[in-house]
CSV table of C-alpha atoms in Angstrom, one decimal:
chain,number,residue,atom,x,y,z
A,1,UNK,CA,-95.2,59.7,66.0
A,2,UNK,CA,-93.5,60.1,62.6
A,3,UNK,CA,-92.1,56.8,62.0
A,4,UNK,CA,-89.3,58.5,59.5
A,5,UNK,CA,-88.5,60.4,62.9
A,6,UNK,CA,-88.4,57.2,64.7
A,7,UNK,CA,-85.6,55.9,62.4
A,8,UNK,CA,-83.3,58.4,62.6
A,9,UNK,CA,-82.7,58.6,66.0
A,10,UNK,CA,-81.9,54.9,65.8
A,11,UNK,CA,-79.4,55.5,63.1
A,12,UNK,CA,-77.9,57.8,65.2
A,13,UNK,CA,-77.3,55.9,68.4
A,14,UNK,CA,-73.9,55.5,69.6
A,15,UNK,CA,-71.6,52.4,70.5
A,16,UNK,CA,-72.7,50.1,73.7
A,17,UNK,CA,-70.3,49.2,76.3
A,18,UNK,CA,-70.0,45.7,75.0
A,19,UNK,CA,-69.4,46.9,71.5
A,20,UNK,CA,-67.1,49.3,72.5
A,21,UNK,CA,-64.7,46.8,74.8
A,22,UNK,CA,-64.8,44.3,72.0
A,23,UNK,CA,-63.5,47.2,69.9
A,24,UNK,CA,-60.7,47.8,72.1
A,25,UNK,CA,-59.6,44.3,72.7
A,26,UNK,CA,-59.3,43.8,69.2
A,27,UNK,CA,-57.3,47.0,68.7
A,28,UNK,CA,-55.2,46.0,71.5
A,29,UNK,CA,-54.7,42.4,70.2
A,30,UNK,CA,-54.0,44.4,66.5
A,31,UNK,CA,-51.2,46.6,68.7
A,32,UNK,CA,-49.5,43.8,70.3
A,33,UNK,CA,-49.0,42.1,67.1
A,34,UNK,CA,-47.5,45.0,65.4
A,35,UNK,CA,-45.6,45.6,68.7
A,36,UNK,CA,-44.0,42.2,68.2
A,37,UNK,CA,-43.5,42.4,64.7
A,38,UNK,CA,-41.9,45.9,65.3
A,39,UNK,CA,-40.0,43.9,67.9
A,40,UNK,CA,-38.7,40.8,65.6
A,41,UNK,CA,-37.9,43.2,62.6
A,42,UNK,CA,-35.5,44.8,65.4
A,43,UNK,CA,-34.1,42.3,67.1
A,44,UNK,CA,-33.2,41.0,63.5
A,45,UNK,CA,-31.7,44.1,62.2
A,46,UNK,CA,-29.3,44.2,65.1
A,47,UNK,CA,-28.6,40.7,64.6
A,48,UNK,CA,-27.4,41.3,60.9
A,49,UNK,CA,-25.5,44.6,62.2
A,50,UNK,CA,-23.7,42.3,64.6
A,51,UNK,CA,-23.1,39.7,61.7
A,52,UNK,CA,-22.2,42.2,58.9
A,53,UNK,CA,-19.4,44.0,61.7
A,54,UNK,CA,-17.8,40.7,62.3
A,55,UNK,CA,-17.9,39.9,59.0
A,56,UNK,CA,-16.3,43.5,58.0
A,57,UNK,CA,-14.0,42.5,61.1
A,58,UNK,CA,-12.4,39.4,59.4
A,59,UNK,CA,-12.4,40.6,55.9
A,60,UNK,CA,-10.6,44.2,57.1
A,61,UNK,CA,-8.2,42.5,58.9
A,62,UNK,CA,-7.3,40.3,56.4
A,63,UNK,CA,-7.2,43.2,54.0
A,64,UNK,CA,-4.9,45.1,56.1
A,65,UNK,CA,-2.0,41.8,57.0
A,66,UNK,CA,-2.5,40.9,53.4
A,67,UNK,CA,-1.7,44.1,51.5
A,68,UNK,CA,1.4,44.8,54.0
A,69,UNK,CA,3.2,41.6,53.8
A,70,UNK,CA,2.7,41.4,49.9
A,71,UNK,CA,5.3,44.2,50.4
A,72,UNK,CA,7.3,42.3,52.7
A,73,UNK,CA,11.1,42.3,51.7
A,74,UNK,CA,10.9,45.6,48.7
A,75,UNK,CA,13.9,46.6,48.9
A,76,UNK,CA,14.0,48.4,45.6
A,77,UNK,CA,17.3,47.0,43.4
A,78,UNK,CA,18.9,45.3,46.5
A,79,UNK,CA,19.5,41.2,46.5
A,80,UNK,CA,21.1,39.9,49.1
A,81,UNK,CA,24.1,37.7,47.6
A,82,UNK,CA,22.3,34.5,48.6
A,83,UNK,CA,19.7,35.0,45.9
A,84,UNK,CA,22.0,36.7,43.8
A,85,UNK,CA,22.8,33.9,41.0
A,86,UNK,CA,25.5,36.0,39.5
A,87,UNK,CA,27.9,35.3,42.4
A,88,UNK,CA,30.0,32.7,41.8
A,89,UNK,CA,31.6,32.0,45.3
A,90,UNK,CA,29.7,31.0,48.4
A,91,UNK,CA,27.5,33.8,49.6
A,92,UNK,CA,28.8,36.2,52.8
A,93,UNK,CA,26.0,37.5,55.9
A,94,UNK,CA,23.5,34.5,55.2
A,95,UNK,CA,21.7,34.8,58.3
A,96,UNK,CA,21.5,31.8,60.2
A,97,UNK,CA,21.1,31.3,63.9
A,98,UNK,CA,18.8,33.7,66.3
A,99,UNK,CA,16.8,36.5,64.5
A,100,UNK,CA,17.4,40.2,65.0
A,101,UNK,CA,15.6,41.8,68.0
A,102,UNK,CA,12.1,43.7,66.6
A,103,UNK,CA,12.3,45.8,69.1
A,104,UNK,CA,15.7,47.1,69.5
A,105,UNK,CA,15.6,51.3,69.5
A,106,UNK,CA,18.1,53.1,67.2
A,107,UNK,CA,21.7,54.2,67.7
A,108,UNK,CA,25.1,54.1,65.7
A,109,UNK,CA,26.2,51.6,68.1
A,110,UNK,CA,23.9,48.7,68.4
A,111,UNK,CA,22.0,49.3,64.9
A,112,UNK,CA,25.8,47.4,63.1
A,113,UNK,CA,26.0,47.0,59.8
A,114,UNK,CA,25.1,43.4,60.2
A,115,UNK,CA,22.0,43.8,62.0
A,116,UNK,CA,21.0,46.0,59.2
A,117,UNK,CA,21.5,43.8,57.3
A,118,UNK,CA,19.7,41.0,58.8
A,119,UNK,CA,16.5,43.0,58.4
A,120,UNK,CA,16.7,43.4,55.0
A,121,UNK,CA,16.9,39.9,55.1
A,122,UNK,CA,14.6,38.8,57.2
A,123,UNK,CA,11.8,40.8,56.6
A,124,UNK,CA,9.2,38.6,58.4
A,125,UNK,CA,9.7,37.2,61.7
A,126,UNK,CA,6.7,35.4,63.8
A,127,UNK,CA,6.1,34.9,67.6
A,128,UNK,CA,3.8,33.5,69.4
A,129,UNK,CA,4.6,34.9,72.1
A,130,UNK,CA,5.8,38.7,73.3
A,131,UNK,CA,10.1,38.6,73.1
A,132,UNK,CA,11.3,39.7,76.3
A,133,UNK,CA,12.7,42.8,74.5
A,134,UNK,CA,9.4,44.1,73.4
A,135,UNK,CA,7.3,43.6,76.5
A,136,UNK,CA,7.0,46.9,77.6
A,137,UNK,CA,6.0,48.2,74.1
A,138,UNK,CA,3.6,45.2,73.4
A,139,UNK,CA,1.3,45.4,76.4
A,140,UNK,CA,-1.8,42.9,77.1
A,141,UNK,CA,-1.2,40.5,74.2
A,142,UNK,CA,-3.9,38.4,74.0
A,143,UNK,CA,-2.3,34.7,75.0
A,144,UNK,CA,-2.4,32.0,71.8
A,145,UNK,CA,-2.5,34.5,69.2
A,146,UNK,CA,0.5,35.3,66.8
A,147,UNK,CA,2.8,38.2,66.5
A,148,UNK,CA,4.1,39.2,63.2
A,149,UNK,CA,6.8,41.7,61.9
A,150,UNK,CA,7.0,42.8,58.5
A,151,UNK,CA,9.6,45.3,56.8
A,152,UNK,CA,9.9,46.6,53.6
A,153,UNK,CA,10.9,49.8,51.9
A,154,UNK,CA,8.2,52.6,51.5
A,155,UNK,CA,6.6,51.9,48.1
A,156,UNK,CA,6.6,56.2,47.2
A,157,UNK,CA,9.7,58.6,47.3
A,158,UNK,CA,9.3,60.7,50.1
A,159,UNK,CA,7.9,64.1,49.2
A,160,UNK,CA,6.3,62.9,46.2
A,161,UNK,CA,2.0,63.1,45.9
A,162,UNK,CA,0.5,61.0,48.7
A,163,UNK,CA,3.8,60.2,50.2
A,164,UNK,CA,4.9,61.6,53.6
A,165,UNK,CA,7.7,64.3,53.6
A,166,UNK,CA,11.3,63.9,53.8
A,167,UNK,CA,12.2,64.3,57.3
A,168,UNK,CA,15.4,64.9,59.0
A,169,UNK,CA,16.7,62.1,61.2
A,170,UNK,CA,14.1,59.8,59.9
A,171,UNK,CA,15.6,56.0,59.1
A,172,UNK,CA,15.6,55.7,55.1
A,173,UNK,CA,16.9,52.9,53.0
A,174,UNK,CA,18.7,53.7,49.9
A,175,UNK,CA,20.4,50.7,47.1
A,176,UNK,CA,22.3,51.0,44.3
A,177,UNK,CA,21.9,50.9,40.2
A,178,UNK,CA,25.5,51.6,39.3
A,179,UNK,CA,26.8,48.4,37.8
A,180,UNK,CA,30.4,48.9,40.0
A,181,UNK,CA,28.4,48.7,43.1
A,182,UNK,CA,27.5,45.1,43.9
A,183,UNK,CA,23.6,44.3,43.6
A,184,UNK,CA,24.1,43.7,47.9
A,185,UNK,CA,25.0,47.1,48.1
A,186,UNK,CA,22.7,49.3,50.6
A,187,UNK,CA,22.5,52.0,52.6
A,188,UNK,CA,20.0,52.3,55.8
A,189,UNK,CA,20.6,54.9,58.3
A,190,UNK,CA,19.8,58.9,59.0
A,191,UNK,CA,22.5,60.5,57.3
A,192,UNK,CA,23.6,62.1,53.9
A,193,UNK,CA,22.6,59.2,50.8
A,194,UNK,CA,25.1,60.0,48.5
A,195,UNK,CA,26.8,56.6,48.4
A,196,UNK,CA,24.4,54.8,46.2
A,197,UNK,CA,24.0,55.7,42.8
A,198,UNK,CA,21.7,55.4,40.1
A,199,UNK,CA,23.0,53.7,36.3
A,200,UNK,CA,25.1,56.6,35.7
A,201,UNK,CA,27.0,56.4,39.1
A,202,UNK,CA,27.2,60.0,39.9
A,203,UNK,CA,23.6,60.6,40.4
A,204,UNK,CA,22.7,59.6,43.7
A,205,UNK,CA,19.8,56.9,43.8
A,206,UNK,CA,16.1,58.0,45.5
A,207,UNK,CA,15.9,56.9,49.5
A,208,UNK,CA,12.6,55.4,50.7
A,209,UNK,CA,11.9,55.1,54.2
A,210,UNK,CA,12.2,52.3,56.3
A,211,UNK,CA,9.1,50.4,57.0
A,212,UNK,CA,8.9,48.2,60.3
A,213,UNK,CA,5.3,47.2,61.1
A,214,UNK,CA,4.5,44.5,64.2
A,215,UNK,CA,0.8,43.2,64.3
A,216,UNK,CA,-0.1,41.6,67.4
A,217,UNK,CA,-3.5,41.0,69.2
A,218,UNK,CA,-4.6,42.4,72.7
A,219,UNK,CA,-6.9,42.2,75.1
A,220,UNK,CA,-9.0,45.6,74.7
A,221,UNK,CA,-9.5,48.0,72.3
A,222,UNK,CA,-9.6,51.3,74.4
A,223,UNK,CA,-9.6,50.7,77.8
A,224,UNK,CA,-7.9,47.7,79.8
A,225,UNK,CA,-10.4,45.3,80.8
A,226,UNK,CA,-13.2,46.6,78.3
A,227,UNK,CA,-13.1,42.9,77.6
A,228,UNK,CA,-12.5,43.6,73.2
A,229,UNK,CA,-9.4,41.8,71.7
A,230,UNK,CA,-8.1,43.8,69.1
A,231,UNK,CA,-5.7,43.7,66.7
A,232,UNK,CA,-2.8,46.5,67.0
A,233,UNK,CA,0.3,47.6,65.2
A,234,UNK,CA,3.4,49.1,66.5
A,235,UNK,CA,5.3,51.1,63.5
A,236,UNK,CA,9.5,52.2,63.1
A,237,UNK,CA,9.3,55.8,63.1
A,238,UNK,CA,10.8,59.0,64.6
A,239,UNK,CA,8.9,60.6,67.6
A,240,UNK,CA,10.5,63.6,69.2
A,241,UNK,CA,13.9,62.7,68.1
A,242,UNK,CA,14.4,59.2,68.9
A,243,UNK,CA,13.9,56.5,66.2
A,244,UNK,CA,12.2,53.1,67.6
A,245,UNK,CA,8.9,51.3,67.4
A,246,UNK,CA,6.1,53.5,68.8
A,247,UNK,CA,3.4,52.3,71.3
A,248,UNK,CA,0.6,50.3,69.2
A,249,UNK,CA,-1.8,51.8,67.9
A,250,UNK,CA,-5.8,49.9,67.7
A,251,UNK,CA,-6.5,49.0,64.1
A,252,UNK,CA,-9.5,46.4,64.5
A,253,UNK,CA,-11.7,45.4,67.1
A,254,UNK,CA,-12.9,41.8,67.4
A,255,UNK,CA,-10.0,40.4,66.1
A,256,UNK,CA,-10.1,37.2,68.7
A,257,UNK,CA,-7.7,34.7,67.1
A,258,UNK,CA,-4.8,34.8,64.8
A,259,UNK,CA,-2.5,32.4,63.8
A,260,UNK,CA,0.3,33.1,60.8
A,261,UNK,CA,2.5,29.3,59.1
A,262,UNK,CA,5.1,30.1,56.9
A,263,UNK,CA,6.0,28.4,53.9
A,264,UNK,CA,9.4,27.5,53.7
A,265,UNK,CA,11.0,27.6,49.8
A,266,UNK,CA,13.9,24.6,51.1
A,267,UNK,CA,14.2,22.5,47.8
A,268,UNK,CA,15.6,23.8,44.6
A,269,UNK,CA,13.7,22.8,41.2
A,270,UNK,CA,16.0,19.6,40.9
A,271,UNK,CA,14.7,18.6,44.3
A,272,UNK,CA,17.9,18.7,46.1
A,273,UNK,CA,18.6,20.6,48.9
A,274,UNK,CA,19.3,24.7,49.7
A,275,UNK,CA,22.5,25.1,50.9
A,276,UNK,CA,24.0,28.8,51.0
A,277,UNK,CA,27.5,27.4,52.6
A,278,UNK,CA,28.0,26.3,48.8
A,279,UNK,CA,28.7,28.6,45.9
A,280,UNK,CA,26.1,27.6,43.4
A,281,UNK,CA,25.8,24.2,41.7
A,282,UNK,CA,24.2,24.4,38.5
A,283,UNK,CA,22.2,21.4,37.1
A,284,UNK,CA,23.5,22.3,33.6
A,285,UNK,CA,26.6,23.7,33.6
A,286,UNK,CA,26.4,24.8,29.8
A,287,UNK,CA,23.6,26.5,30.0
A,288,UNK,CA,23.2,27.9,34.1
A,289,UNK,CA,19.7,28.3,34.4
A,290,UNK,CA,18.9,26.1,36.8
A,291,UNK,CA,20.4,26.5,40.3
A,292,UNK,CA,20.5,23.0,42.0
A,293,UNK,CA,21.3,24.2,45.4
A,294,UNK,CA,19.6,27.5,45.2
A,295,UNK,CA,15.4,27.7,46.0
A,296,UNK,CA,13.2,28.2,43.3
A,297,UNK,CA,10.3,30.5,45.1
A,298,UNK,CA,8.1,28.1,45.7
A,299,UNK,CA,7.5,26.6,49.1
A,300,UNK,CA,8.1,22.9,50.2
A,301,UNK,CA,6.6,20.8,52.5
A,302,UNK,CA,3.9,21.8,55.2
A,303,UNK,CA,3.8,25.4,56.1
A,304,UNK,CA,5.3,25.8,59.5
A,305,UNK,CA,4.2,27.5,62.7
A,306,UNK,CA,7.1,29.3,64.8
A,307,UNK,CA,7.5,28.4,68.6
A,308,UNK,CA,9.0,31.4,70.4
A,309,UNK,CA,10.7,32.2,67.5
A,310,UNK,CA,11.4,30.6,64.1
A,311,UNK,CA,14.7,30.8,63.6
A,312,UNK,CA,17.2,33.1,61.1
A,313,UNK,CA,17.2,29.6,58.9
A,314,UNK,CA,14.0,29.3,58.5
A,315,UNK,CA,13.3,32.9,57.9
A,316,UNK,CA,15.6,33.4,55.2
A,317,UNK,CA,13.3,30.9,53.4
A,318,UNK,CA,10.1,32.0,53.9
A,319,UNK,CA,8.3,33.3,50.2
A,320,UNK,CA,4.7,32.8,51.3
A,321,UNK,CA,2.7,33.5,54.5
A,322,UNK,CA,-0.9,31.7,55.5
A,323,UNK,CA,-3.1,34.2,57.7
A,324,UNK,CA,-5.9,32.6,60.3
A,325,UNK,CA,-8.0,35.1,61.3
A,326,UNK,CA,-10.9,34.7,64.1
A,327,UNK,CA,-13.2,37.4,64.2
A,328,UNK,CA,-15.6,37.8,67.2
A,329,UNK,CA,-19.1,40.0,67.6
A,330,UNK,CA,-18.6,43.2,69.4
A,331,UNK,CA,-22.1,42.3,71.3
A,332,UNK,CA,-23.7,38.8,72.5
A,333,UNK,CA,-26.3,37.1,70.7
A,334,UNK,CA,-29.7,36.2,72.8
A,335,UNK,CA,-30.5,33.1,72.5
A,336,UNK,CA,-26.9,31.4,70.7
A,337,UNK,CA,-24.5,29.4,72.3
A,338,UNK,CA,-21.0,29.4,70.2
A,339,UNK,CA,-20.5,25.9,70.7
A,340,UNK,CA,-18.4,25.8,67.5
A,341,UNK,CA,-14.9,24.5,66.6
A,342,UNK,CA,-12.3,27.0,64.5
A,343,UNK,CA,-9.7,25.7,62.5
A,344,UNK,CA,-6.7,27.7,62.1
A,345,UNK,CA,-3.9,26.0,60.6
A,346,UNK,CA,-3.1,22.9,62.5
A,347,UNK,CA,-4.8,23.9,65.3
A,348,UNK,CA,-8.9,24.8,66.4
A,349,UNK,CA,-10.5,27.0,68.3
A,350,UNK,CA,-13.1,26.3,70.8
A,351,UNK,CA,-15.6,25.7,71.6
A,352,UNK,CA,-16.2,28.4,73.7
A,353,UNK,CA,-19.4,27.9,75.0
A,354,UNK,CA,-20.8,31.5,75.2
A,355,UNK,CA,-23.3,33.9,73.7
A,356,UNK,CA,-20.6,35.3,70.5
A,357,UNK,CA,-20.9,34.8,67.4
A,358,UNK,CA,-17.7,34.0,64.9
A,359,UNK,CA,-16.1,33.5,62.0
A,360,UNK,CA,-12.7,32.2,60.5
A,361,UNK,CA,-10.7,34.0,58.0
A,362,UNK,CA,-7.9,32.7,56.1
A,363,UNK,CA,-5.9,33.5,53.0
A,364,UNK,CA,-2.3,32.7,52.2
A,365,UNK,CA,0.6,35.5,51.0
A,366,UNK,CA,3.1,35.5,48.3
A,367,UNK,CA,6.1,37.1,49.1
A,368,UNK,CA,6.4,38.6,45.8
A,369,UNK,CA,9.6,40.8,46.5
A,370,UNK,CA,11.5,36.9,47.1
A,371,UNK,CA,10.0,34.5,45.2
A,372,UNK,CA,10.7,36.9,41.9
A,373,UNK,CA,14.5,37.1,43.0
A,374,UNK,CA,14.6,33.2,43.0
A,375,UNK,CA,12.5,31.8,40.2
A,376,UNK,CA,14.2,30.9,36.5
A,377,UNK,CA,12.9,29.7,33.6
């Protein structure tokens, strides 16, 4: 036999059994690695989807109650006569007592002049808890969380480029430039705007519409009992011809906690006292720059948490808001147990012992629109 012959039918000869099984086991044990890797990589990704949403959750929501009660209290060229340092007598309408209802629906009647008024005024109020006048339109609030209502003129003229239309029956505020019209003067309401006027006073001033925004947190996001808290807003508008706040509408899910203090401006730069009952007192009569009984747009003391309700006293003080946001995964986490504490404000959170993960928020609001009417040189 040709031995060359011999020699390639060897080399030709095909796997064995045993050589083939080992084969396999180490592709299989090659597979099962990549399977888990595959696996890990996964899990992980879904992880930092989970994380980067609640993270998107806090900073959104934040965004949102930030940029809308930097607004709080525009009211164009309107000062009520409390801030107004020009008035030499003791100030008329300084609200004091209990606080306008959110919630109350429009008519000629019960909208007086001196509830008006009081919005303008007041234009943040805080809950923490539904008022009885709004439970039907704030459903499923999510017990221990805030509620917060912010008003404010409309920052464009209505029909102008990225600015709703004028509408008809619509609530619009309108003040006054003319220097015979007092710097209090205002008007809010559906009709005709030709009462306030501009520098020339003949020219009727431009209207903006009214603004009344309530934030509150429920207990779902789409469906009752879908087990999502989410913050919501009810807005002031008008919907097939009647003017009140609409049903809320969902803004962001896994909003879990919220908690709003407000800082009080209750000192004036000498230190002493507010008191509106007074006319002002001037710490230098010569010169009147500096109001002694008057705030100065900064706030004093600890920042303060509302009960029920804060009252129109405190209110009518408030020049900077502090926002405690708690923002909760929209899925559990295998494996992690939230067994974390939250502070928000004076209080904390948890721990709540389940498979979430979360995050705190907070940031703190200048009232722009009422510290500038109160600070002096």
């Amino acid at each position: 036999m040709n031995p060359r012959l011999t020699t390639a039918r060897r080399a030709q000869r095909g796997l064995t059994l045993i050589e083939l099984m080992v084969a396999i086991t180490i592709m299989l044990i090659v597979m099962a690695a990549l399977l888990t890797l595959f696996l890990n990589v996964s899990g992980s990704q879904r992880e930092m989807e989970r994380v980067n949403r609640q993270i998107e959750t806090g900073r959104l929501s934040i965004f949102v109650l930030e940029n809308e009660i930097s607004h709080a209290g525009f009211w164009e060229n309107y000062m009520p006569e409390f801030d107004d340092l020009t008035v030499n007598v003791a100030p008329t309408h300084v609200p004091t007592g209990a606080v306008p209802d959110p919630c109350l629906a429009y008519s000629a009647a019960n909208w007086t002049e001196d509830y008006k008024r009081q919005l303008l005024d007041l234009p943040v109020q805080v809950y923490n808890s539904v008022p009885v006048t709004c439970t039907d339109l704030l459903p499923r609030h999510k017990t221990g969380t805030d509620i917060v209502v912010v008003r404010h003129a409309e920052t464009c003229l209505p029909g102008t480029t990225n600015c709703e239309a004028d509408v008809a029956g619509a609530m619009y505020f309108q003040s006054s430039l003319c220097g015979t019209q007092k710097p209090s003067s205002f008007d809010l309401s559906t009709g005709a705007f030709d009462q306030m006027f501009l520098k020339d006073c003949t020219t009727p001033s431009p209207k903006r519409k009214l603004v009344t925004d309530i934030y509150y947190v429920r207990d779902y996001a789409e469906a009752v009992g879908d087990g999502i808290p989410t913050l919501a807003r009810s807005r002031f508008d008008l919907v097939d011809g009647t003017l009140a706040q609409q049903p809320p509408t969902p803004l962001i899910e896994g909003v879990e906690g919220f908690r709003v203090e407000l800082g009080l401006d209750t000192l004036s730069k000498t230190g002493a006292a507010v008191n509106y009952v007074q006319a002002i007192a001037w710490a230098d009569a010569a010169d009147k720059s500096t109001p002694a009984n008057r705030g100065d747009g900064s706030p004093d003391g600890a920042f303060v948490h509302c009960g029920a309700t804060c009252t129109a006293d405190q209110l009518v003080n408030v020049v900077a808001v502090k926002l405690h946001v708690l923002a909760r995964a929209a899925a559990i986490s295998p494996g992690h147990t939230d067994t974390r504490r939250y502070q928000m404000g004076a209080v904390a959170l948890g721990p709540f012992n389940d498979h979430y993960k979360r995050h705190a928020f907070a940031t703190t609001v200048r009232l722009t629109n009422v510290t500038g009417r109160r600070e002096t040189p």
